[in-house]
Coordinates of C-alpha atoms in Angstrom, one line a residue:
X1 CA -55.9 -28.1 -122.2
X2 CA -57.8 -28.6 -119.0
X3 CA -60.2 -25.7 -118.2
X4 CA -60.2 -24.5 -114.6
X5 CA -62.7 -22.2 -112.9
X6 CA -62.2 -20.8 -109.4
X7 CA -65.0 -19.3 -107.3
X8 CA -64.9 -17.8 -103.8
X9 CA -67.8 -18.2 -101.4
X10 CA -68.0 -17.6 -97.6
X11 CA -64.4 -17.1 -96.4
X12 CA -61.5 -14.7 -96.1
X13 CA -59.7 -15.4 -99.4
X14 CA -56.7 -16.7 -97.5
X15 CA -56.3 -19.8 -99.7
X16 CA -56.0 -17.6 -102.8
X17 CA -53.4 -15.5 -101.0
X18 CA -51.5 -18.6 -100.1
X19 CA -51.8 -19.9 -103.6
X20 CA -50.0 -16.8 -104.9
X21 CA -47.0 -18.0 -102.8
X22 CA -46.4 -21.0 -105.1
X23 CA -42.8 -21.1 -106.2
X24 CA -40.4 -23.1 -108.3
X25 CA -42.1 -22.2 -110.6
X26 CA -44.6 -19.6 -109.7
X27 CA -48.4 -20.2 -110.0
X28 CA -49.2 -19.2 -113.6
X29 CA -46.1 -20.9 -115.0
X30 CA -47.0 -24.1 -113.1
X31 CA -50.6 -24.1 -114.5
X32 CA -49.5 -23.5 -118.0
X33 CA -46.8 -26.2 -117.8
X34 CA -49.5 -28.7 -116.7
X35 CA -51.8 -27.7 -119.5
X36 CA -54.3 -26.0 -117.3
X37 CA -56.2 -22.9 -118.6
X38 CA -57.5 -20.7 -115.9
X39 CA -60.9 -19.6 -117.2
X40 CA -61.6 -17.2 -114.3
X41 CA -60.5 -16.3 -110.8
X42 CA -62.1 -13.4 -109.0
X43 CA -58.8 -11.9 -107.9
X44 CA -56.5 -12.9 -110.8
X45 CA -58.7 -12.4 -113.9
X46 CA -59.6 -9.2 -115.8
X47 CA -63.1 -10.2 -116.8
X48 CA -66.0 -8.8 -114.7
X49 CA -69.7 -8.3 -114.9
X50 CA -71.4 -9.5 -118.1
X51 CA -68.3 -11.3 -119.3
X52 CA -68.2 -13.5 -116.2
X53 CA -72.0 -14.2 -116.3
X54 CA -71.7 -15.2 -119.9
X55 CA -68.8 -17.5 -119.1
X56 CA -70.7 -19.3 -116.3
X57 CA -73.8 -19.7 -118.4
X58 CA -71.8 -21.2 -121.3
X59 CA -70.5 -23.8 -118.9
X60 CA -73.9 -24.5 -117.4
X61 CA -75.4 -24.8 -120.9
X62 CA -72.7 -27.3 -121.9
X63 CA -71.1 -25.0 -124.5
X64 CA -67.8 -24.8 -122.7
X65 CA -66.1 -27.8 -120.9
X66 CA -65.2 -27.5 -117.3
X67 CA -62.4 -29.9 -116.1
X68 CA -61.5 -28.4 -112.7
X69 CA -64.0 -26.6 -110.5
X70 CA -62.3 -25.0 -107.5
X71 CA -64.5 -23.6 -104.7
X72 CA -62.9 -21.5 -101.9
X73 CA -64.9 -20.7 -98.8
X74 CA -68.0 -22.3 -97.2
X75 CA -71.3 -22.4 -98.9
X76 CA -74.0 -20.2 -97.3
X77 CA -77.5 -21.8 -97.5
X78 CA -79.3 -19.2 -95.4
X79 CA -81.6 -17.7 -94.8
X80 CA -84.1 -20.6 -94.6
X81 CA -82.4 -22.5 -97.4
X82 CA -82.6 -19.7 -100.0
X83 CA -78.9 -19.0 -100.2
X84 CA -79.6 -15.3 -100.5
X85 CA -77.0 -14.4 -97.9
X86 CA -74.6 -14.7 -100.8
X87 CA -75.7 -13.7 -104.2
X88 CA -73.2 -14.0 -107.0
X89 CA -72.5 -10.4 -107.9
X90 CA -74.6 -9.0 -110.7
X91 CA -76.6 -12.2 -111.3
X92 CA -79.2 -12.1 -108.5
X93 CA -78.6 -15.8 -108.2
X94 CA -77.4 -17.4 -105.0
X95 CA -73.8 -18.7 -105.1
X96 CA -75.0 -22.2 -103.9
X97 CA -77.2 -22.5 -107.1
X98 CA -74.3 -21.6 -109.4
X99 CA -72.1 -24.1 -107.6
X100 CA -74.7 -26.9 -107.8
X101 CA -75.1 -26.3 -111.6
X102 CA -71.4 -26.0 -112.3
X103 CA -70.5 -29.1 -110.1
X104 CA -73.0 -31.1 -112.3
X105 CA -70.9 -30.2 -115.3
X106 CA -67.4 -30.5 -113.8
X107 CA -65.0 -33.3 -114.5
X108 CA -63.6 -32.8 -111.0
X109 CA -64.8 -30.6 -108.2
X110 CA -62.3 -29.4 -105.6
X111 CA -62.9 -27.8 -102.2
X112 CA -60.0 -25.5 -101.6
X113 CA -59.4 -25.0 -97.9
X114 CA -61.2 -26.3 -94.8
X115 CA -64.1 -23.9 -95.2
X116 CA -65.1 -25.3 -98.6
X117 CA -64.3 -28.8 -97.4
X118 CA -65.9 -29.0 -94.0
X119 CA -67.5 -25.6 -93.3
X120 CA -64.5 -24.2 -91.4
X121 CA -64.3 -20.9 -89.5
X122 CA -67.5 -19.6 -91.1
X123 CA -69.6 -22.3 -89.4
X124 CA -68.2 -21.7 -85.9
X125 CA -70.6 -20.5 -83.2
X126 CA -74.3 -20.4 -83.9
X127 CA -73.8 -20.5 -87.7
X128 CA -76.5 -18.0 -88.5
X129 CA -75.7 -18.2 -92.2
X130 CA -76.2 -21.9 -92.3
X131 CA -72.8 -22.3 -93.9
X132 CA -71.5 -25.8 -94.9
X133 CA -68.8 -27.5 -96.9
X134 CA -69.3 -28.8 -100.4
X135 CA -69.7 -32.5 -99.4
X136 CA -69.2 -32.4 -95.6
X137 CA -70.8 -30.6 -92.8
X138 CA -68.1 -30.8 -90.2
X139 CA -67.3 -34.5 -89.8
X140 CA -70.6 -35.6 -91.3
X141 CA -70.9 -36.4 -95.0
X142 CA -73.5 -34.5 -96.9
X143 CA -72.9 -30.7 -97.2
X144 CA -74.3 -28.8 -100.1
X145 CA -73.9 -31.4 -102.8
X146 CA -74.9 -34.4 -100.7
X147 CA -73.1 -37.7 -99.9
X148 CA -73.8 -39.3 -103.2
X149 CA -72.4 -36.6 -105.4
X150 CA -69.8 -37.7 -107.9
X151 CA -68.2 -35.5 -110.6
X152 CA -68.1 -36.5 -114.2
X153 CA -64.7 -38.0 -113.4
X154 CA -66.4 -40.3 -110.9
X155 CA -64.8 -38.7 -107.9
X156 CA -66.4 -37.2 -104.8
X157 CA -65.4 -33.6 -104.0
X158 CA -61.6 -33.5 -103.5
X159 CA -61.0 -31.8 -100.1
X160 CA -57.8 -29.9 -100.3
X161 CA -58.2 -29.0 -96.6
X162 CA -56.1 -26.5 -94.6
X163 CA -56.6 -23.0 -93.2
X164 CA -55.1 -21.8 -95.4
X165 CA -53.8 -24.5 -97.7
X166 CA -50.2 -24.9 -98.7
X167 CA -49.9 -23.7 -102.3
X168 CA -48.2 -26.9 -103.4
X169 CA -51.1 -29.0 -102.0
X170 CA -53.3 -27.2 -104.5
X171 CA -51.0 -27.2 -107.5
X172 CA -50.0 -30.8 -107.2
X173 CA -53.6 -32.0 -106.8
X174 CA -54.6 -29.9 -109.9
X175 CA -51.8 -31.4 -111.9
X176 CA -52.6 -34.9 -110.8
X177 CA -56.2 -34.5 -111.9
X178 CA -55.4 -32.7 -115.1
X179 CA -53.2 -35.6 -116.1
X180 CA -56.0 -38.0 -115.5
X181 CA -54.2 -39.7 -112.6
X182 CA -56.7 -39.0 -109.9
X183 CA -58.7 -41.8 -108.3
X184 CA -60.2 -42.5 -104.9
X185 CA -57.2 -44.5 -103.9
X186 CA -55.3 -41.2 -103.9
X187 CA -57.8 -39.8 -101.3
X188 CA -58.0 -40.5 -97.6
X189 CA -61.2 -41.2 -95.6
X190 CA -62.1 -37.5 -95.6
X191 CA -61.4 -37.2 -99.4
X192 CA -58.2 -35.2 -98.7
X193 CA -55.3 -35.8 -101.2
X194 CA -53.0 -38.4 -99.7
X195 CA -50.0 -36.6 -101.3
X196 CA -50.0 -34.5 -98.1
X197 CA -52.6 -36.1 -95.8
X198 CA -50.6 -39.3 -95.4
X199 CA -48.1 -37.3 -93.3
X200 CA -48.5 -35.8 -89.8
X201 CA -47.4 -32.3 -88.9
X202 CA -45.3 -34.1 -86.2
X203 CA -43.1 -35.6 -88.9
X204 CA -40.1 -33.3 -89.3
X205 CA -41.0 -31.0 -86.5
X206 CA -37.9 -29.2 -85.3
X207 CA -39.1 -29.8 -81.7
X208 CA -39.1 -33.6 -81.9
X209 CA -36.1 -34.1 -79.6
X210 CA -38.0 -32.2 -76.9
X211 CA -41.1 -34.3 -77.6
X212 CA -39.1 -37.6 -77.2
X213 CA -37.9 -36.5 -73.8
X214 CA -41.1 -34.8 -72.8
X215 CA -39.2 -31.6 -72.3
X216 CA -42.1 -29.3 -72.6
X217 CA -42.6 -25.6 -73.1
X218 CA -44.8 -24.0 -70.5
X219 CA -45.3 -20.6 -72.1
X220 CA -45.5 -19.3 -75.7
X221 CA -42.1 -18.5 -77.1
X222 CA -40.2 -21.2 -75.3
X223 CA -38.4 -23.8 -77.3
X224 CA -39.7 -27.0 -75.8
X225 CA -42.5 -29.4 -77.1
X226 CA -45.9 -27.7 -77.1
X227 CA -48.0 -30.8 -76.9
X228 CA -48.1 -31.3 -73.1
X229 CA -49.1 -27.8 -72.1
X230 CA -49.7 -25.5 -75.1
X231 CA -52.3 -27.3 -77.1
X232 CA -50.2 -28.6 -80.0
X233 CA -52.0 -31.2 -82.1
X234 CA -49.1 -32.0 -84.5
X235 CA -49.1 -35.6 -83.5
X236 CA -52.7 -35.9 -84.8
X237 CA -52.9 -33.4 -87.6
X238 CA -52.6 -34.7 -91.2
X239 CA -50.3 -32.5 -93.2
X240 CA -46.7 -32.4 -94.3
X241 CA -46.2 -28.8 -93.0
X242 CA -42.8 -29.6 -91.4
X243 CA -41.4 -31.7 -94.2
X244 CA -42.6 -29.3 -96.9
X245 CA -42.1 -25.9 -95.2
X246 CA -44.1 -22.9 -96.3
X247 CA -42.1 -20.5 -98.5
X248 CA -39.2 -22.9 -98.2
X249 CA -38.6 -22.5 -94.5
X250 CA -41.7 -21.8 -92.4
X251 CA -44.4 -23.7 -90.5
X252 CA -46.6 -23.0 -87.5
X253 CA -44.5 -25.0 -85.0
X254 CA -41.3 -23.5 -86.4
X255 CA -42.7 -20.1 -85.8
X256 CA -43.5 -21.0 -82.2
X257 CA -47.2 -21.6 -82.7
X258 CA -49.0 -24.7 -81.6
X259 CA -50.6 -26.8 -84.5
X260 CA -54.4 -26.4 -84.3
X261 CA -55.0 -29.3 -86.7
X262 CA -56.5 -27.0 -89.4
X263 CA -56.8 -29.7 -92.0
X264 CA -59.4 -31.5 -89.9
X265 CA -63.2 -31.0 -89.8
X266 CA -64.4 -28.9 -86.8
X267 CA -60.9 -27.7 -85.9
X268 CA -62.5 -24.3 -85.4
X269 CA -64.4 -25.4 -82.3
X270 CA -62.0 -27.5 -80.1
X271 CA -64.1 -26.9 -76.9
X272 CA -61.0 -25.4 -75.2
X273 CA -58.5 -22.6 -75.8
X274 CA -56.3 -23.3 -78.8
X275 CA -53.1 -22.7 -76.8
X276 CA -54.1 -25.0 -73.9
X277 CA -53.9 -28.7 -73.6
X278 CA -56.9 -30.3 -71.9
X279 CA -56.0 -33.0 -69.4
X280 CA -57.6 -35.7 -67.4
X281 CA -55.7 -36.7 -64.2
X282 CA -52.7 -34.9 -65.6
X283 CA -52.7 -36.8 -68.9
X284 CA -53.1 -34.8 -72.1
X285 CA -56.3 -35.7 -73.9
X286 CA -54.8 -35.0 -77.4
X287 CA -52.5 -37.9 -77.5
X288 CA -51.3 -39.5 -80.8
X289 CA -54.2 -41.5 -82.2
X290 CA -52.2 -44.7 -82.1
X291 CA -50.8 -44.4 -78.6
X292 CA -52.7 -45.9 -75.6
X293 CA -52.8 -43.6 -72.6
X294 CA -51.2 -46.2 -70.3
X295 CA -48.2 -46.3 -72.7
X296 CA -47.9 -42.5 -72.7
X297 CA -47.8 -42.4 -68.9
X298 CA -45.1 -45.0 -68.7
X299 CA -43.0 -43.6 -71.6
X300 CA -43.4 -40.0 -70.4
X301 CA -42.2 -41.0 -66.9
X302 CA -39.1 -42.8 -68.3
X303 CA -38.4 -40.0 -70.8
X304 CA -38.5 -37.2 -68.2
X305 CA -36.3 -39.2 -65.9
X306 CA -33.7 -39.5 -68.7
X307 CA -34.0 -35.9 -70.1
X308 CA -30.6 -34.4 -70.6
X309 CA -29.9 -31.2 -68.7
X310 CA -29.4 -29.4 -72.0
X311 CA -32.9 -30.2 -73.1
X312 CA -34.5 -29.5 -69.7
X313 CA -33.0 -26.0 -69.6
X314 CA -33.5 -25.2 -73.2
X315 CA -37.2 -26.2 -73.2
X316 CA -38.1 -23.4 -70.8
X317 CA -36.0 -20.8 -72.6
X318 CA -36.8 -18.5 -75.5
X319 CA -33.3 -18.8 -76.8
X320 CA -30.8 -21.7 -77.0
X321 CA -28.8 -21.7 -73.8
X322 CA -26.9 -25.0 -74.0
X323 CA -25.7 -26.2 -77.4
X324 CA -25.0 -30.0 -77.8
X325 CA -21.5 -30.8 -76.5
X326 CA -18.8 -31.8 -79.0
X327 CA -18.4 -35.6 -78.8
X328 CA -14.8 -36.6 -78.1
X329 CA -13.6 -39.9 -79.4
X330 CA -11.9 -42.1 -76.9
X331 CA -9.0 -44.3 -78.0

């Protein structure tokens, strides 16, 4: 069995809530089937108080093995580096000190969600709590554990980023590590699992036909592509949200919300309103990373000139107006 410990730090608990949506099978069956023993989770376990303190101390003292250390939420180093903005309940010891000691014992350490990975929402604004990620502070390597940290399994912190994460991103990563199949080749440049980070949110988006013809929505609720005017970053965001829908059928873009690239560091401070697309000389700034701006201008002009009337009208509507015509074969 692989022993797993889950701790929550500075965050909303949304990743745990999302994790409970794991299905086919549900969470606990999935963990048991993979040979993962959940030692403790603050919301799912019965142990409290002295029992939890003794459990953590046994791990720190080397009496109990720890294979999978999962941290949810950013790590609060304030005030003045003491970590006393977040004391682990009943211990009088800052959470950051527990995490440092446990990470030194863990076979693998995982940052669950963008807060634990990069700092996330908790670091936005003036960051009075001096919050950070486990091994990144925004885009910069370092964080609480430092750039050189490696777990006993010789891996950096595995950043299962997202706000919140898809439950299957977590369970599949845990299973991969528990089976001893994890290595750095399975992580991207930001140490995110490639099992989902090698995809873009744009892949499988139900609005792709509108994107191809640059038939764009101009207001929330309309059916057109949201990249040109409404701030959608799906062409840059790493995640398989539209090819692996949430709860079998949902995603942000399917629900009419622009993708805000929540799997990326510093998504929480985009320097513009989330639902607006910044432009220079009428050209969206947030273009696909592999598309030169000159190409976009040329392709957009051609695409808009060729936009079918059906798409042009539907793009600015909240409901489907014109369905595709039935193709009639000619003899």
